[in-house]
Amino acid sequence: MTKTISRRDFLKLGAASAGAVALGQMLPPQVAQAARAAGLLNANGDGYIHSMCEMCVWRCGLTAKVVDGRVVKLDGNPEHAHSRGNLCPRGQSGLMNTYDPDRVLTPLVRVGKRGEGKFRQASWDEALDIVASNMQKIKDTYGAEAMVFSSTHNLSQPLFENLLYAFGSPNYGTQRSLCFNAMIVSNLMTYGMEEPGRIYDENLKYILLTGRNLLEAISTSETHDLIMAIDRGAKVVYLDPRYTKTASKATEWLPIKPGMDLAFHLALLNIIISEKLYDKTFVSRNTVGFDELKTEVARYTAEWAAPLTGIPAETITRIAHELADAAPHVLVHNGWRTSNFTNSFHTQRAISILNALLGNWDVTMADAGGEESGTLGAPPQPPYPRVSALRLDGVPWKYPVVPLKIGVFQELRDNIVSGDPYQAHGWFISRQNPIMSIPDRSKTIKAFGKMDFIVTVDIIMNDTAWFSDVVLPEASYLERYDPLLPVGDKVFLRQPVIEPQGEAKSALWIYKQLGERLGLGDYFQYADEEDYLRQQLAPLGVSLEEVKAKGYAEAPETPHEGEPAELSWNTPSGKVELFSDTLSRVGFPGVPVWEEPPQPSENQFYLLTGKVAQATQFGTQNNQLLHKYSDEPRIWMNAQTAAKLGLATDDWVEVSSEVGTIHTKLLATQAIRPDCVYMTPGYGHLSKGLKTAFGVGASDSAIHVTYTDPISGSQALSQTFVTVKKA
Ligand SMILES: Nc1nc2c(c(=O)[nH]1)N[C@H]1C(S)=C(S)[C@@H](COP(=O)(O)OP(=O)(O)OC[C@H]3O[C@@H](n4cnc5c(=O)[nH]c(N)nc54)[C@H](O)[C@@H]3O)O[C@H]1N2
Ligand SMILES: Nc1nc2c(c(=O)[nH]1)N[C@H]1C(S)=C(S)[C@@H](COP(=O)(O)OP(=O)(O)OC[C@H]3O[C@@H](n4cnc5c(=O)[nH]c(N)nc54)[C@H](O)[C@@H]3O)O[C@H]1N2
Ligand code: SF4
Ligand SMILES: [Mo]
């Protein structure tokens, strides 16, 4: 069982990763032939190779130390804007993602019943033939739309999308509606961009964080910026029903009542507008809809918000004044996983709008530019076939303002179960664990039960692979090439630090093979991974060899022809939209409005979820290093509440919602509101193929009820109410 981690242990984690060599030595040494050929390793197979982390979607630049053909240490690459020379604990433990003894190293074909975990090894030829013939059969029998594809953000996703769009299916499930749809759709409606960039502002004075636990839910550079700002004396106000590591470093922690963030931010808007504390020049020059906003928020006073939020009116008023005083050196942070309540879209709109009123554009917020660099080349390909079938996830017919590329994954799952508007028959999953990441796990398993065929691409036997018919083993991020990643004015390379173990292959290879078997080879016009990268690099005039040595290429952004006189945004009005005509025309309120979130009854608790620094989502719990340094997963309950219920730390409890029941141990703590309980996600795995993680903790996804925000399509993860009793 895991032990409780001390701060000292936690800091030692970086040093400890060298200890993983011993575990790694269980596997035969592998020498990176490509790296050696490029002169990056000496004849003994020793050296340093630059690449990129994939322990989470932040993708920091890394430098791998290789000794005798084995990776022994990972460090941050200072040239990379995300890592700046640092890797977080997960990044430093990344070599155990590669050397995990539970890696799937050959294609597997199911032989037992689904979920029984009986598989046989197969050759790539056989496995790819099985996958392609099942996909083709489904297409021929029911139409391409009967094949569902899903994947979470990763560098080979453009090739995955080539496969699905060329195949002709409209059904695409991404993690986004499970994560940050509310924030993205809000920013699209307000600024015409998914997420404005954040400028490093040395004069930043004030940061308001709404459930953005940056010191545990880590994005290295952003976490670093926050720490630097705190060090310089910036004030941090942090709203979270839970006392997290971020709360411990904030100037002020406000244990807001869950779901009431909307009331809090509406009251801030009310004060800033009614007391004329906003940036009048920015608002008059650059925004539309101020009058509609002013009329709507007139009723949301601090006195109105106080009983809803549990935060005194004087505090709300003071924070509004402090924000205005510190403007424009302020940041009202949108948060990242903003999927808490079905009113979260309005909370996000209120936050986006607050930033505009405080005039921080080009001071702490700016056009992010995006990761898609127009300067990179790409292999030629024909246009995709036209698709006329409705999407199963209700976009756009039920969710008119949710972009097609983003979708509403939990609704896709629900409509697979209902068979409405039509029945899906196949599911292709890559780099994703929907069995665990979508709420109401038994419903997801039911959706799997509706499938004639399921294939999963992963590196380990995750829970989704466990329920699949074919598992295709991808090479780990230290063993493969991926498409280039533009970050700022550079493009970074992921390259093999060691050769793939077993039969594992890159996604670039896997999708091309499948494309060719499905008669879609024209969408995969590259000979191999290096040829793909050379085609990407062609317009930059840089050789792949140069990029391999440095880890990146300079990709200067196209110079602007003089600075534009006026700011403009990619919204219908070209301005920041405080009132959105787009929303209004499809029947949604054009400005943020109060929507009362549901509340638990007297014997129920809000079930909170949230990240910890030692794990990423549902995919790293089997990492032996991270496992060793993780807290034992227990459900948090306020100590007074626990005492009232006769419960104590380490008691086994039964936790029930309307969709499920789990058993877990309790942690009685002051660090949570009395009306809430909290569980760390990613435990209670179903796959026995995860020998380290199986049997540890319980799954919150097994008891989460599925609620969806009707505007942004975000799931609402804090809207599940549970009862807790002694088991
Ligand atoms: N170590 C680590 N870092 C990660 C990740 C990881 O898995 N591990 N994942 C990455 C990803 S994909 C994401 S999206 C981000 C997520 O990063 P965050 O946006 O910080 O999201 P969470 O950690 O999921 O939840 C943050 C907090 O929201 C609180 N909360 C719950 N309900 C409410 C509410 O109604 N109001 C308020 N104010 N707070 C509430 C929870 O108590 C929790 O502490 O982290 C990224 N970074
Ligand atoms: N209860 C609860 N639910 C949540 C959340 C929560 O906090 N609590 N968070 C939500 C959020 S913010 C998000 S972003 C989603 C995430 O939801 P998912 O994307 O479904 O979850 P992950 O665990 O990130 O899935 C990553 C998968 O990729 C696999 N993998 C790792 N490396 C590789 C590789 O190199 N190649 C391949 N092919 N596979 C690889 C891992 O083994 C894992 O199975 O979950 C959401 N759901
Ligand atoms: S934040 Fe951590 S896990 Fe994520 S890419 Fe960076 S080092 Fe890797
Ligand atoms: Mo996320």
Coordinates of N, CA, C and O in Angstrom, one line a residue, residues 119-187:
F119 N -6.7 -12.3 -23.6 CA -6.2 -11.8 -24.9 C -5.1 -12.8 -25.4 O -4.4 -13.4 -24.6
R120 N -4.9 -12.8 -26.7 CA -3.8 -13.5 -27.3 C -2.9 -12.5 -28.0 O -3.4 -11.5 -28.5
Q121 N -1.6 -12.9 -28.1 CA -0.7 -12.0 -28.9 C -1.0 -12.2 -30.4 O -1.3 -13.3 -30.8
A122 N -0.8 -11.1 -31.1 CA -1.0 -11.3 -32.6 C 0.1 -10.5 -33.3 O 0.7 -9.6 -32.6
S123 N 0.4 -10.8 -34.5 CA 1.3 -10.0 -35.3 C 0.7 -8.7 -35.7 O -0.6 -8.6 -35.7
W124 N 1.5 -7.7 -36.0 CA 0.9 -6.4 -36.5 C 0.0 -6.7 -37.7 O -1.1 -6.1 -37.8
D125 N 0.5 -7.5 -38.7 CA -0.3 -7.7 -39.9 C -1.7 -8.3 -39.6 O -2.7 -7.8 -40.1
E126 N -1.7 -9.3 -38.7 CA -3.0 -9.9 -38.4 C -3.9 -8.9 -37.6 O -5.1 -8.7 -38.0
A127 N -3.3 -8.2 -36.6 CA -4.1 -7.2 -35.8 C -4.7 -6.1 -36.7 O -5.9 -5.7 -36.6
L128 N -3.8 -5.6 -37.6 CA -4.3 -4.4 -38.4 C -5.3 -4.9 -39.4 O -6.3 -4.2 -39.7
D129 N -5.2 -6.2 -39.9 CA -6.2 -6.7 -40.8 C -7.5 -6.9 -40.1 O -8.6 -6.6 -40.6
I130 N -7.5 -7.3 -38.9 CA -8.7 -7.5 -38.1 C -9.4 -6.1 -37.9 O -10.6 -6.0 -38.1
V131 N -8.6 -5.1 -37.5 CA -9.2 -3.8 -37.3 C -9.8 -3.3 -38.6 O -10.9 -2.8 -38.6
A132 N -9.0 -3.3 -39.6 CA -9.5 -2.7 -40.9 C -10.7 -3.4 -41.4 O -11.7 -2.8 -41.9
S133 N -10.7 -4.8 -41.3 CA -11.9 -5.5 -41.9 C -13.1 -5.2 -41.0 O -14.2 -5.1 -41.6
N134 N -13.0 -5.1 -39.7 CA -14.2 -4.8 -38.9 C -14.7 -3.4 -39.1 O -15.9 -3.2 -39.2
M135 N -13.8 -2.4 -39.3 CA -14.2 -1.1 -39.6 C -14.9 -1.0 -41.0 O -16.0 -0.4 -41.1
Q136 N -14.4 -1.7 -41.9 CA -15.0 -1.7 -43.3 C -16.4 -2.4 -43.2 O -17.3 -1.9 -43.9
K137 N -16.4 -3.5 -42.5 CA -17.7 -4.2 -42.4 C -18.8 -3.3 -41.8 O -19.9 -3.3 -42.3
I138 N -18.4 -2.6 -40.8 CA -19.4 -1.7 -40.1 C -19.8 -0.6 -41.1 O -21.0 -0.3 -41.2
K139 N -18.8 -0.1 -41.8 CA -19.1 1.0 -42.8 C -20.1 0.5 -43.9 O -21.1 1.1 -44.2
D140 N -19.8 -0.7 -44.4 CA -20.6 -1.3 -45.5 C -22.0 -1.6 -45.0 O -22.9 -1.5 -45.8
T141 N -22.1 -2.1 -43.8 CA -23.4 -2.5 -43.3 C -24.3 -1.4 -42.8 O -25.5 -1.3 -43.1
Y142 N -23.7 -0.4 -42.0 CA -24.5 0.6 -41.4 C -24.1 2.0 -41.8 O -24.8 3.0 -41.3
G143 N -23.1 2.2 -42.6 CA -22.6 3.5 -42.9 C -21.5 3.9 -42.0 O -21.3 3.4 -40.9
A144 N -20.6 4.9 -42.5 CA -19.4 5.2 -41.8 C -19.7 5.8 -40.5 O -18.9 5.7 -39.5
E145 N -20.9 6.5 -40.3 CA -21.2 7.1 -39.1 C -21.4 6.1 -37.9 O -21.4 6.5 -36.8
A146 N -21.6 4.9 -38.2 CA -21.8 3.9 -37.2 C -20.4 3.6 -36.5 O -20.4 2.9 -35.5
M147 N -19.4 4.1 -37.0 CA -18.0 4.0 -36.4 C -17.7 5.2 -35.6 O -17.7 6.3 -36.2
V148 N -17.5 5.1 -34.3 CA -17.2 6.3 -33.5 C -15.7 6.3 -33.2 O -15.1 5.3 -33.1
F149 N -15.1 7.5 -33.2 CA -13.7 7.7 -33.0 C -13.5 8.6 -31.7 O -14.3 9.5 -31.6
S150 N -12.6 8.3 -30.9 CA -12.3 9.2 -29.8 C -10.9 9.2 -29.4 O -10.2 8.2 -29.4
S151 N -10.4 10.4 -29.0 CA -9.0 10.6 -28.7 C -8.8 11.9 -27.8 O -9.5 12.8 -28.0
T152 N -7.8 11.8 -26.9 CA -7.5 13.0 -26.1 C -6.3 13.7 -26.7 O -5.4 13.0 -27.2
H153 N -6.3 15.0 -26.7 CA -5.2 15.8 -27.3 C -3.8 15.2 -27.3 O -3.3 14.8 -26.2
N154 N -3.3 15.0 -28.4 CA -1.9 14.5 -28.5 C -1.3 14.9 -29.9 O -2.0 15.3 -30.8
L155 N 0.0 14.7 -30.1 CA 0.6 15.3 -31.2 C 0.3 14.5 -32.5 O 0.4 15.1 -33.6
S156 N 0.0 13.2 -32.4 CA -0.4 12.5 -33.7 C -1.9 12.6 -34.0 O -2.4 12.0 -34.9
Q157 N -2.6 13.5 -33.2 CA -4.0 13.6 -33.5 C -4.4 14.0 -34.9 O -5.4 13.5 -35.4
P158 N -3.6 14.9 -35.6 CA -4.0 15.2 -36.9 C -4.1 14.0 -37.8 O -4.9 13.9 -38.7
L159 N -3.3 13.0 -37.6 CA -3.3 11.7 -38.4 C -4.5 10.9 -38.0 O -5.1 10.2 -38.8
F160 N -4.8 10.9 -36.7 CA -6.0 10.2 -36.2 C -7.2 10.8 -36.8 O -8.1 10.1 -37.3
E161 N -7.2 12.1 -36.9 CA -8.4 12.9 -37.5 C -8.4 12.6 -39.0 O -9.5 12.5 -39.6
N162 N -7.3 12.4 -39.6 CA -7.3 12.1 -41.1 C -8.0 10.7 -41.3 O -8.8 10.6 -42.2
L163 N -7.7 9.8 -40.3 CA -8.3 8.5 -40.5 C -9.8 8.6 -40.3 O -10.6 8.0 -41.1
L164 N -10.3 9.3 -39.3 CA -11.7 9.4 -39.1 C -12.5 10.2 -40.1 O -13.5 9.8 -40.6
Y165 N -11.9 11.4 -40.5 CA -12.6 12.2 -41.5 C -12.5 11.5 -42.9 O -13.5 11.6 -43.7
A166 N -11.4 10.9 -43.2 CA -11.3 10.2 -44.5 C -12.3 9.0 -44.5 O -12.9 8.6 -45.5
F167 N -12.4 8.3 -43.4 CA -13.3 7.2 -43.3 C -14.7 7.6 -43.5 O -15.6 6.9 -44.0
G168 N -15.0 8.9 -43.1 CA -16.3 9.5 -43.3 C -17.2 9.5 -42.1 O -18.4 9.7 -42.3
S169 N -16.7 9.4 -40.9 CA -17.6 9.4 -39.8 C -17.6 10.8 -39.2 O -16.6 11.5 -39.1
P170 N -18.8 11.3 -38.7 CA -18.9 12.6 -38.1 C -18.7 12.4 -36.6 O -18.7 13.4 -35.8
N171 N -18.6 11.2 -36.1 CA -18.6 11.0 -34.6 C -17.3 10.9 -34.0 O -16.5 10.0 -34.1
Y172 N -16.9 12.0 -33.3 CA -15.6 12.2 -32.8 C -15.7 12.7 -31.3 O -16.4 13.7 -31.0
G173 N -15.2 11.9 -30.4 CA -15.2 12.3 -29.0 C -13.9 12.7 -28.5 O -12.9 12.0 -28.5
T174 N -13.8 14.0 -28.0 CA -12.5 14.4 -27.4 C -12.8 14.6 -25.9 O -13.9 14.6 -25.4
Q175 N -11.7 14.9 -25.2 CA -11.8 15.0 -23.7 C -12.4 16.4 -23.3 O -12.6 16.7 -22.2
R176 N -12.5 17.3 -24.3 CA -12.7 18.7 -24.0 C -14.0 18.9 -23.2 O -14.0 19.8 -22.3
S177 N -15.1 18.2 -23.6 CA -16.3 18.5 -22.8 C -16.3 17.9 -21.4 O -17.1 18.2 -20.5
L178 N -15.3 17.0 -21.2 CA -15.1 16.5 -19.8 C -14.2 17.4 -19.1 O -13.9 17.2 -17.9
C179 N -13.6 18.4 -19.7 CA -12.5 19.2 -19.2 C -12.9 20.7 -19.2 O -13.3 21.3 -18.1
F180 N -12.8 21.4 -20.3 CA -12.9 22.8 -20.3 C -13.8 23.5 -21.4 O -13.6 24.6 -21.7
N181 N -14.9 22.7 -21.8 CA -15.8 23.3 -22.8 C -16.3 24.7 -22.3 O -16.5 25.6 -23.1
A182 N -16.7 24.8 -21.0 CA -17.3 26.0 -20.6 C -16.4 27.2 -20.8 O -16.8 28.2 -21.3
M183 N -15.1 27.0 -20.5 CA -14.1 28.1 -20.7 C -13.9 28.4 -22.1 O -13.9 29.5 -22.6
I184 N -13.8 27.3 -23.0 CA -13.5 27.5 -24.4 C -14.7 28.2 -25.1 O -14.5 29.2 -25.8
V185 N -15.9 27.7 -24.8 CA -17.0 28.3 -25.6 C -17.2 29.7 -25.1 O -17.6 30.7 -25.8
S186 N -17.0 30.0 -23.8 CA -17.1 31.3 -23.2 C -16.2 32.3 -23.9 O -16.5 33.4 -24.4
N187 N -14.9 31.9 -24.0 CA -13.9 32.7 -24.7 C -14.2 32.9 -26.2 O -14.0 34.0 -26.7

